[in-house]
mmCIF file of C-alpha atoms in Angstrom:
data_model
loop_
_atom_site.group_PDB
_atom_site.id
_atom_site.type_symbol
_atom_site.label_atom_id
_atom_site.label_comp_id
_atom_site.label_asym_id
_atom_site.label_seq_id
_atom_site.Cartn_x
_atom_site.Cartn_y
_atom_site.Cartn_z
ATOM 1 C CA MET A 1 -1.540 -7.347 6.012
ATOM 2 C CA CYS A 2 -1.733 -5.345 2.681
ATOM 3 C CA GLY A 3 -1.334 -7.544 -0.521
ATOM 4 C CA ARG A 4 -3.129 -5.402 -3.069
ATOM 5 C CA TYR A 5 -3.843 -1.736 -3.510
ATOM 6 C CA SER A 6 -5.350 0.951 -6.325
ATOM 7 C CA LEU A 7 -3.907 3.982 -7.505
ATOM 8 C CA ALA A 8 -6.956 4.676 -9.838
ATOM 9 C CA LYS A 9 -6.038 8.314 -10.671
ATOM 10 C CA SER A 10 -4.016 10.152 -13.481
ATOM 11 C CA LYS A 11 -0.548 11.515 -13.500
ATOM 12 C CA THR A 12 -2.002 15.019 -13.231
ATOM 13 C CA GLU A 13 -4.238 14.192 -10.108
ATOM 14 C CA LEU A 14 -1.153 12.660 -8.414
ATOM 15 C CA GLU A 15 1.236 15.564 -8.999
ATOM 16 C CA ASN A 16 -1.529 18.118 -7.880
ATOM 17 C CA ARG A 17 -2.215 16.169 -4.626
ATOM 18 C CA PHE A 18 1.456 15.460 -3.833
ATOM 19 C CA ALA A 19 2.864 18.627 -5.381
ATOM 20 C CA ALA A 20 5.393 16.379 -7.046
ATOM 21 C CA GLU A 21 6.469 15.833 -10.717
ATOM 22 C CA MET A 22 6.471 12.739 -12.430
ATOM 23 C CA LEU A 23 8.795 12.424 -15.265
ATOM 24 C CA GLU A 24 7.705 8.998 -16.451
ATOM 25 C CA PRO A 25 4.276 7.988 -18.180
ATOM 26 C CA PHE A 26 1.643 6.913 -15.622
ATOM 27 C CA ALA A 27 -1.616 5.038 -16.329
ATOM 28 C CA PRO A 28 -4.280 4.390 -13.743
ATOM 29 C CA ARG A 29 -3.701 1.093 -11.707
ATOM 30 C CA TYR A 30 -6.441 -0.800 -10.160
ATOM 31 C CA ASN A 31 -4.593 -3.852 -8.786
ATOM 32 C CA ILE A 32 -1.164 -3.273 -7.941
ATOM 33 C CA ALA A 33 0.535 -6.175 -6.674
ATOM 34 C CA PRO A 34 4.029 -7.121 -5.122
ATOM 35 C CA ALA A 35 6.926 -7.412 -7.270
ATOM 36 C CA GLN A 36 5.275 -4.565 -9.752
ATOM 37 C CA LEU A 37 7.096 -1.017 -10.415
ATOM 38 C CA VAL A 38 4.779 1.756 -9.053
ATOM 39 C CA PRO A 39 5.189 5.497 -7.744
ATOM 40 C CA VAL A 40 6.779 6.363 -4.237
ATOM 41 C CA ILE A 41 7.989 9.876 -2.922
ATOM 42 C CA THR A 42 11.234 9.742 -0.779
ATOM 43 C CA GLY A 43 12.605 11.954 1.693
ATOM 44 C CA GLU A 44 15.699 12.127 -0.649
ATOM 45 C CA SER A 45 13.453 13.760 -3.472
ATOM 46 C CA PRO A 46 10.261 14.836 -1.936
ATOM 47 C CA LYS A 47 9.186 17.187 -4.985
ATOM 48 C CA GLY A 48 9.374 14.152 -7.527
ATOM 49 C CA PHE A 49 8.045 10.703 -7.971
ATOM 50 C CA SER A 50 10.278 7.938 -8.020
ATOM 51 C CA HIS A 51 9.413 4.472 -9.356
ATOM 52 C CA PHE A 52 10.324 1.533 -7.004
ATOM 53 C CA TYR A 53 9.342 -2.432 -6.699
ATOM 54 C CA TRP A 54 6.946 -3.333 -4.089
ATOM 55 C CA GLY A 55 8.677 -6.040 -1.989
ATOM 56 C CA ILE A 56 11.927 -4.926 -0.097
ATOM 57 C CA THR A 57 15.056 -6.782 -0.095
ATOM 58 C CA PRO A 58 17.024 -6.306 2.926
ATOM 59 C CA ALA A 59 20.710 -5.088 2.070
ATOM 60 C CA PHE A 60 22.370 -8.234 3.840
ATOM 61 C CA SER A 61 20.173 -10.589 2.052
ATOM 62 C CA LYS A 62 21.679 -12.693 -0.604
ATOM 63 C CA ASN A 63 18.258 -14.315 -1.290
ATOM 64 C CA LYS A 64 16.893 -11.469 -3.712
ATOM 65 C CA PRO A 65 13.573 -13.442 -4.298
ATOM 66 C CA VAL A 66 12.972 -13.017 -0.615
ATOM 67 C CA ALA A 67 11.581 -9.417 -1.639
ATOM 68 C CA SER A 68 8.211 -11.082 -2.856
ATOM 69 C CA LYS A 69 7.529 -12.293 0.725
ATOM 70 C CA LEU A 70 8.545 -8.828 2.581
ATOM 71 C CA ILE A 71 5.896 -6.716 1.246
ATOM 72 C CA ASN A 72 4.500 -5.360 4.770
ATOM 73 C CA ALA A 73 6.255 -4.646 8.053
ATOM 74 C CA ARG A 74 4.660 -4.606 11.528
ATOM 75 C CA SER A 75 4.845 -1.007 12.833
ATOM 76 C CA GLU A 76 5.076 -2.095 16.316
ATOM 77 C CA THR A 77 8.424 -3.893 15.915
ATOM 78 C CA ILE A 78 9.909 -1.870 13.165
ATOM 79 C CA THR A 79 12.755 -0.610 15.280
ATOM 80 C CA GLU A 80 13.589 -4.135 16.411
ATOM 81 C CA LYS A 81 13.791 -5.631 13.135
ATOM 82 C CA ILE A 82 17.427 -5.783 11.665
ATOM 83 C CA SER A 83 15.965 -6.039 8.206
ATOM 84 C CA PHE A 84 13.989 -2.922 8.752
ATOM 85 C CA LYS A 85 15.348 -0.696 11.420
ATOM 86 C CA THR A 86 18.053 1.182 9.215
ATOM 87 C CA SER A 87 15.532 1.812 6.558
ATOM 88 C CA PHE A 88 13.045 3.060 8.946
ATOM 89 C CA LYS A 89 15.559 5.572 10.386
ATOM 90 C CA LYS A 90 17.073 6.597 6.980
ATOM 91 C CA ASN A 91 14.818 5.620 4.023
ATOM 92 C CA ARG A 92 11.199 6.520 4.798
ATOM 93 C CA CYS A 93 8.642 7.160 1.517
ATOM 94 C CA LEU A 94 5.308 7.850 0.784
ATOM 95 C CA VAL A 95 3.207 5.320 -1.029
ATOM 96 C CA PRO A 96 0.403 7.249 -2.961
ATOM 97 C CA ALA A 97 -2.894 5.016 -3.246
ATOM 98 C CA ASP A 98 -6.655 5.618 -3.464
ATOM 99 C CA GLY A 99 -7.647 2.152 -1.923
ATOM 100 C CA PHE A 100 -6.508 -1.196 -0.664
ATOM 101 C CA TYR A 101 -8.230 -4.806 -0.570
ATOM 102 C CA GLU A 102 -8.280 -7.201 1.857
ATOM 103 C CA TRP A 103 -10.125 -10.614 1.890
ATOM 104 C CA LYS A 104 -12.924 -11.855 4.624
ATOM 105 C CA LYS A 105 -12.977 -15.490 5.062
ATOM 106 C CA ILE A 106 -16.740 -16.835 4.904
ATOM 107 C CA GLY A 107 -16.020 -20.645 4.384
ATOM 108 C CA LYS A 108 -13.290 -23.212 4.287
ATOM 109 C CA LYS A 109 -12.505 -22.187 0.917
ATOM 110 C CA THR A 110 -14.206 -19.033 0.293
ATOM 111 C CA LYS A 111 -12.790 -15.385 0.681
ATOM 112 C CA VAL A 112 -14.818 -12.209 -0.269
ATOM 113 C CA PRO A 113 -12.574 -9.158 -1.675
ATOM 114 C CA TYR A 114 -13.356 -5.774 -0.104
ATOM 115 C CA ARG A 115 -12.106 -2.549 -1.030
ATOM 116 C CA PHE A 116 -11.208 0.009 1.566
ATOM 117 C CA VAL A 117 -11.155 3.800 0.521
ATOM 118 C CA LEU A 118 -11.800 7.269 2.257
ATOM 119 C CA HIS A 119 -14.844 9.035 1.713
ATOM 120 C CA GLY A 120 -14.913 10.481 -1.715
ATOM 121 C CA GLU A 121 -12.245 7.794 -2.916
ATOM 122 C CA GLU A 122 -9.401 10.619 -2.817
ATOM 123 C CA LEU A 123 -5.848 10.047 -2.684
ATOM 124 C CA PHE A 124 -3.622 9.229 0.330
ATOM 125 C CA ALA A 125 -0.384 8.074 1.192
ATOM 126 C CA PHE A 126 0.743 4.689 3.108
ATOM 127 C CA ALA A 127 3.682 4.898 5.387
ATOM 128 C CA GLY A 128 6.600 3.331 3.610
ATOM 129 C CA ILE A 129 10.178 2.460 3.814
ATOM 130 C CA TRP A 130 12.576 1.706 1.034
ATOM 131 C CA GLU A 131 15.859 -0.219 0.259
ATOM 132 C CA GLU A 132 18.323 -0.471 -2.489
ATOM 133 C CA TYR A 133 20.505 -3.238 -3.863
ATOM 134 C CA GLU A 134 22.792 -4.329 -6.594
ATOM 135 C CA THR A 135 21.479 -6.801 -9.132
ATOM 136 C CA GLU A 136 23.357 -9.845 -10.453
ATOM 137 C CA ASN A 137 23.600 -7.576 -13.330
ATOM 138 C CA GLY A 138 25.370 -4.777 -11.395
ATOM 139 C CA ASP A 139 22.386 -2.557 -11.772
ATOM 140 C CA ILE A 140 20.874 -0.549 -8.854
ATOM 141 C CA ALA A 141 17.284 -1.670 -7.983
ATOM 142 C CA HIS A 142 14.980 -0.013 -5.488
ATOM 143 C CA THR A 143 12.086 -1.662 -3.650
ATOM 144 C CA PHE A 144 9.720 -0.505 -0.777
ATOM 145 C CA LEU A 145 7.397 -2.003 1.852
ATOM 146 C CA ILE A 146 4.434 -0.765 3.510
ATOM 147 C CA LEU A 147 3.884 -0.169 7.100
ATOM 148 C CA THR A 148 0.959 -2.206 8.968
ATOM 149 C CA THR A 149 -0.832 -1.523 12.455
ATOM 150 C CA ALA A 150 -3.725 -2.772 14.258
ATOM 151 C CA PRO A 151 -7.069 -2.217 12.199
ATOM 152 C CA ASN A 152 -9.654 0.200 13.204
ATOM 153 C CA GLN A 153 -13.158 -0.602 13.761
ATOM 154 C CA LEU A 154 -13.968 -0.721 10.156
ATOM 155 C CA ALA A 155 -11.149 -2.845 9.018
ATOM 156 C CA SER A 156 -11.353 -5.296 11.840
ATOM 157 C CA GLU A 157 -14.480 -6.650 10.665
ATOM 158 C CA ILE A 158 -12.490 -8.093 7.796
ATOM 159 C CA HIS A 159 -8.758 -8.571 8.917
ATOM 160 C CA ASP A 160 -6.769 -8.254 12.029
ATOM 161 C CA ARG A 161 -4.388 -5.894 10.502
ATOM 162 C CA MET A 162 -4.484 -2.601 8.038
ATOM 163 C CA PRO A 163 -1.910 -0.677 6.310
ATOM 164 C CA VAL A 164 -0.528 2.727 8.063
ATOM 165 C CA ILE A 165 -2.476 5.531 6.147
ATOM 166 C CA LEU A 166 -0.721 9.033 6.992
ATOM 167 C CA PRO A 167 -3.087 12.216 7.419
ATOM 168 C CA PRO A 168 -1.815 14.731 4.564
ATOM 169 C CA GLY A 169 -0.278 17.004 7.398
ATOM 170 C CA GLN A 170 1.745 14.300 8.640
ATOM 171 C CA GLU A 171 3.398 13.495 5.013
ATOM 172 C CA ALA A 172 6.323 15.765 5.191
ATOM 173 C CA THR A 173 7.324 14.961 8.813
ATOM 174 C CA TRP A 174 7.300 11.430 7.889
ATOM 175 C CA LEU A 175 9.869 12.388 5.095
ATOM 176 C CA ASP A 176 11.872 14.745 7.090
ATOM 177 C CA PRO A 177 15.128 13.037 7.967
ATOM 178 C CA GLN A 178 15.241 15.023 11.218
ATOM 179 C CA THR A 179 12.201 13.794 12.774
ATOM 180 C CA PRO A 180 12.649 12.177 15.999
ATOM 181 C CA GLU A 181 12.154 8.445 16.277
ATOM 182 C CA ASN A 182 9.518 8.714 19.093
ATOM 183 C CA VAL A 183 7.433 11.029 16.602
ATOM 184 C CA LEU A 184 7.641 8.649 14.027
ATOM 185 C CA LEU A 185 6.501 5.887 15.855
ATOM 186 C CA GLU A 186 3.469 8.196 17.432
ATOM 187 C CA MET A 187 2.188 8.595 13.900
ATOM 188 C CA LEU A 188 1.868 4.728 12.949
ATOM 189 C CA GLN A 189 -1.910 4.484 14.242
ATOM 190 C CA PRO A 190 -4.998 3.122 12.690
ATOM 191 C CA TYR A 191 -6.622 5.624 10.461
ATOM 192 C CA PRO A 192 -10.002 6.896 11.807
ATOM 193 C CA ASP A 193 -12.650 4.644 10.612
ATOM 194 C CA LYS A 194 -15.081 7.495 10.553
ATOM 195 C CA GLU A 195 -13.127 8.856 7.591
ATOM 196 C CA MET A 196 -13.102 5.680 5.570
ATOM 197 C CA MET A 197 -15.943 3.318 3.870
ATOM 198 C CA THR A 198 -15.712 -0.266 2.552
ATOM 199 C CA TYR A 199 -17.574 -2.441 -0.173
ATOM 200 C CA THR A 200 -17.357 -5.699 -1.914
ATOM 201 C CA VAL A 201 -15.647 -6.024 -5.290
ATOM 202 C CA SER A 202 -15.586 -8.707 -7.945
ATOM 203 C CA PRO A 203 -13.136 -11.907 -7.413
ATOM 204 C CA MET A 204 -11.532 -10.317 -10.688
ATOM 205 C CA VAL A 205 -9.125 -8.586 -7.995
ATOM 206 C CA ASN A 206 -7.570 -11.989 -6.973
ATOM 207 C CA GLN A 207 -5.811 -12.180 -10.499
ATOM 208 C CA VAL A 208 -2.752 -10.060 -10.834
ATOM 209 C CA ALA A 209 -3.528 -9.696 -14.570
ATOM 210 C CA ASN A 210 -6.850 -8.184 -14.055
ATOM 211 C CA ASP A 211 -5.859 -4.249 -13.768
ATOM 212 C CA ASN A 212 -8.913 -2.558 -15.257
ATOM 213 C CA PRO A 213 -11.797 -0.476 -14.071
ATOM 214 C CA TYR A 214 -14.134 -3.332 -13.220
ATOM 215 C CA VAL A 215 -11.977 -4.634 -10.492
ATOM 216 C CA ILE A 216 -12.805 -1.360 -8.151
ATOM 217 C CA ARG A 217 -16.552 -1.485 -9.200
ATOM 218 C CA LYS A 218 -18.985 -2.355 -6.139
ATOM 219 C CA THR A 219 -20.758 -5.521 -6.260
ATOM 220 C CA LEU A 220 -23.743 -6.710 -4.275
ATOM 221 C CA PRO A 221 -22.620 -9.347 -1.657
ATOM 222 C CA MET A 222 -22.260 -12.700 -2.777
ATOM 223 C CA ASP A 223 -25.524 -14.630 -3.349
ATOM 224 C CA GLN A 224 -26.346 -18.082 -2.119
ATOM 225 C CA PHE A 225 -24.871 -19.660 -5.716
ATOM 226 C CA GLY A 226 -21.517 -17.664 -5.262
ATOM 227 C CA ASN A 227 -22.281 -15.258 -7.628
ATOM 228 C CA TYR A 228 -21.645 -11.311 -7.658
ATOM 229 C CA THR A 229 -23.642 -8.592 -9.298
ATOM 230 C CA LEU A 230 -21.644 -5.386 -10.530
ATOM 231 C CA PHE A 231 -22.962 -2.030 -10.004
ATOM 232 C CA GLY A 232 -22.632 0.543 -12.889
#
């Protein structure tokens, strides 16, 4: 599961990292949530950023709000699900990020949020697929979801799934429409845990409206009174 992620970088940093141009204004994002409009890179336009909504709506679906529920897809069954198999074959994308959040359950009603990042908190890309559909007003909307896989050792301590993070050398292959299906499936692996780190963050991240730098700041583990202490 991946229900929130961050993209706390500048427009220039994004353009330099992915060798793509972003024509729309962009400000760093610290708490990206489903149904929001965010940058992606598609195989159709690999040299430019597109802005799609997170939460895919299958082309056959008449229930458009279903998009809010379809934010992730299991990589193990991606070629079997009718709702995803066509998108996996034809509509793959990179979803730029610099971190993602998961919650560890420590009591019946208490969950502690963790942020996962690469060492140096550098930019990376999730493996994504996208879809388009016609709105009730006749406009064309674009949506995407993030593929998930089994967790690496680091993530397994918090959750039983993790998003697929593509190594930089595989990003172009993921977007290439000529890449064979078996090669694509082999890419959907847990990212090496030795190249990642995690830390607790404030429960501010629980609220979508909190999209500011405080969300990604490290905290001390929650004390016996349920309080957090921010670093810095």
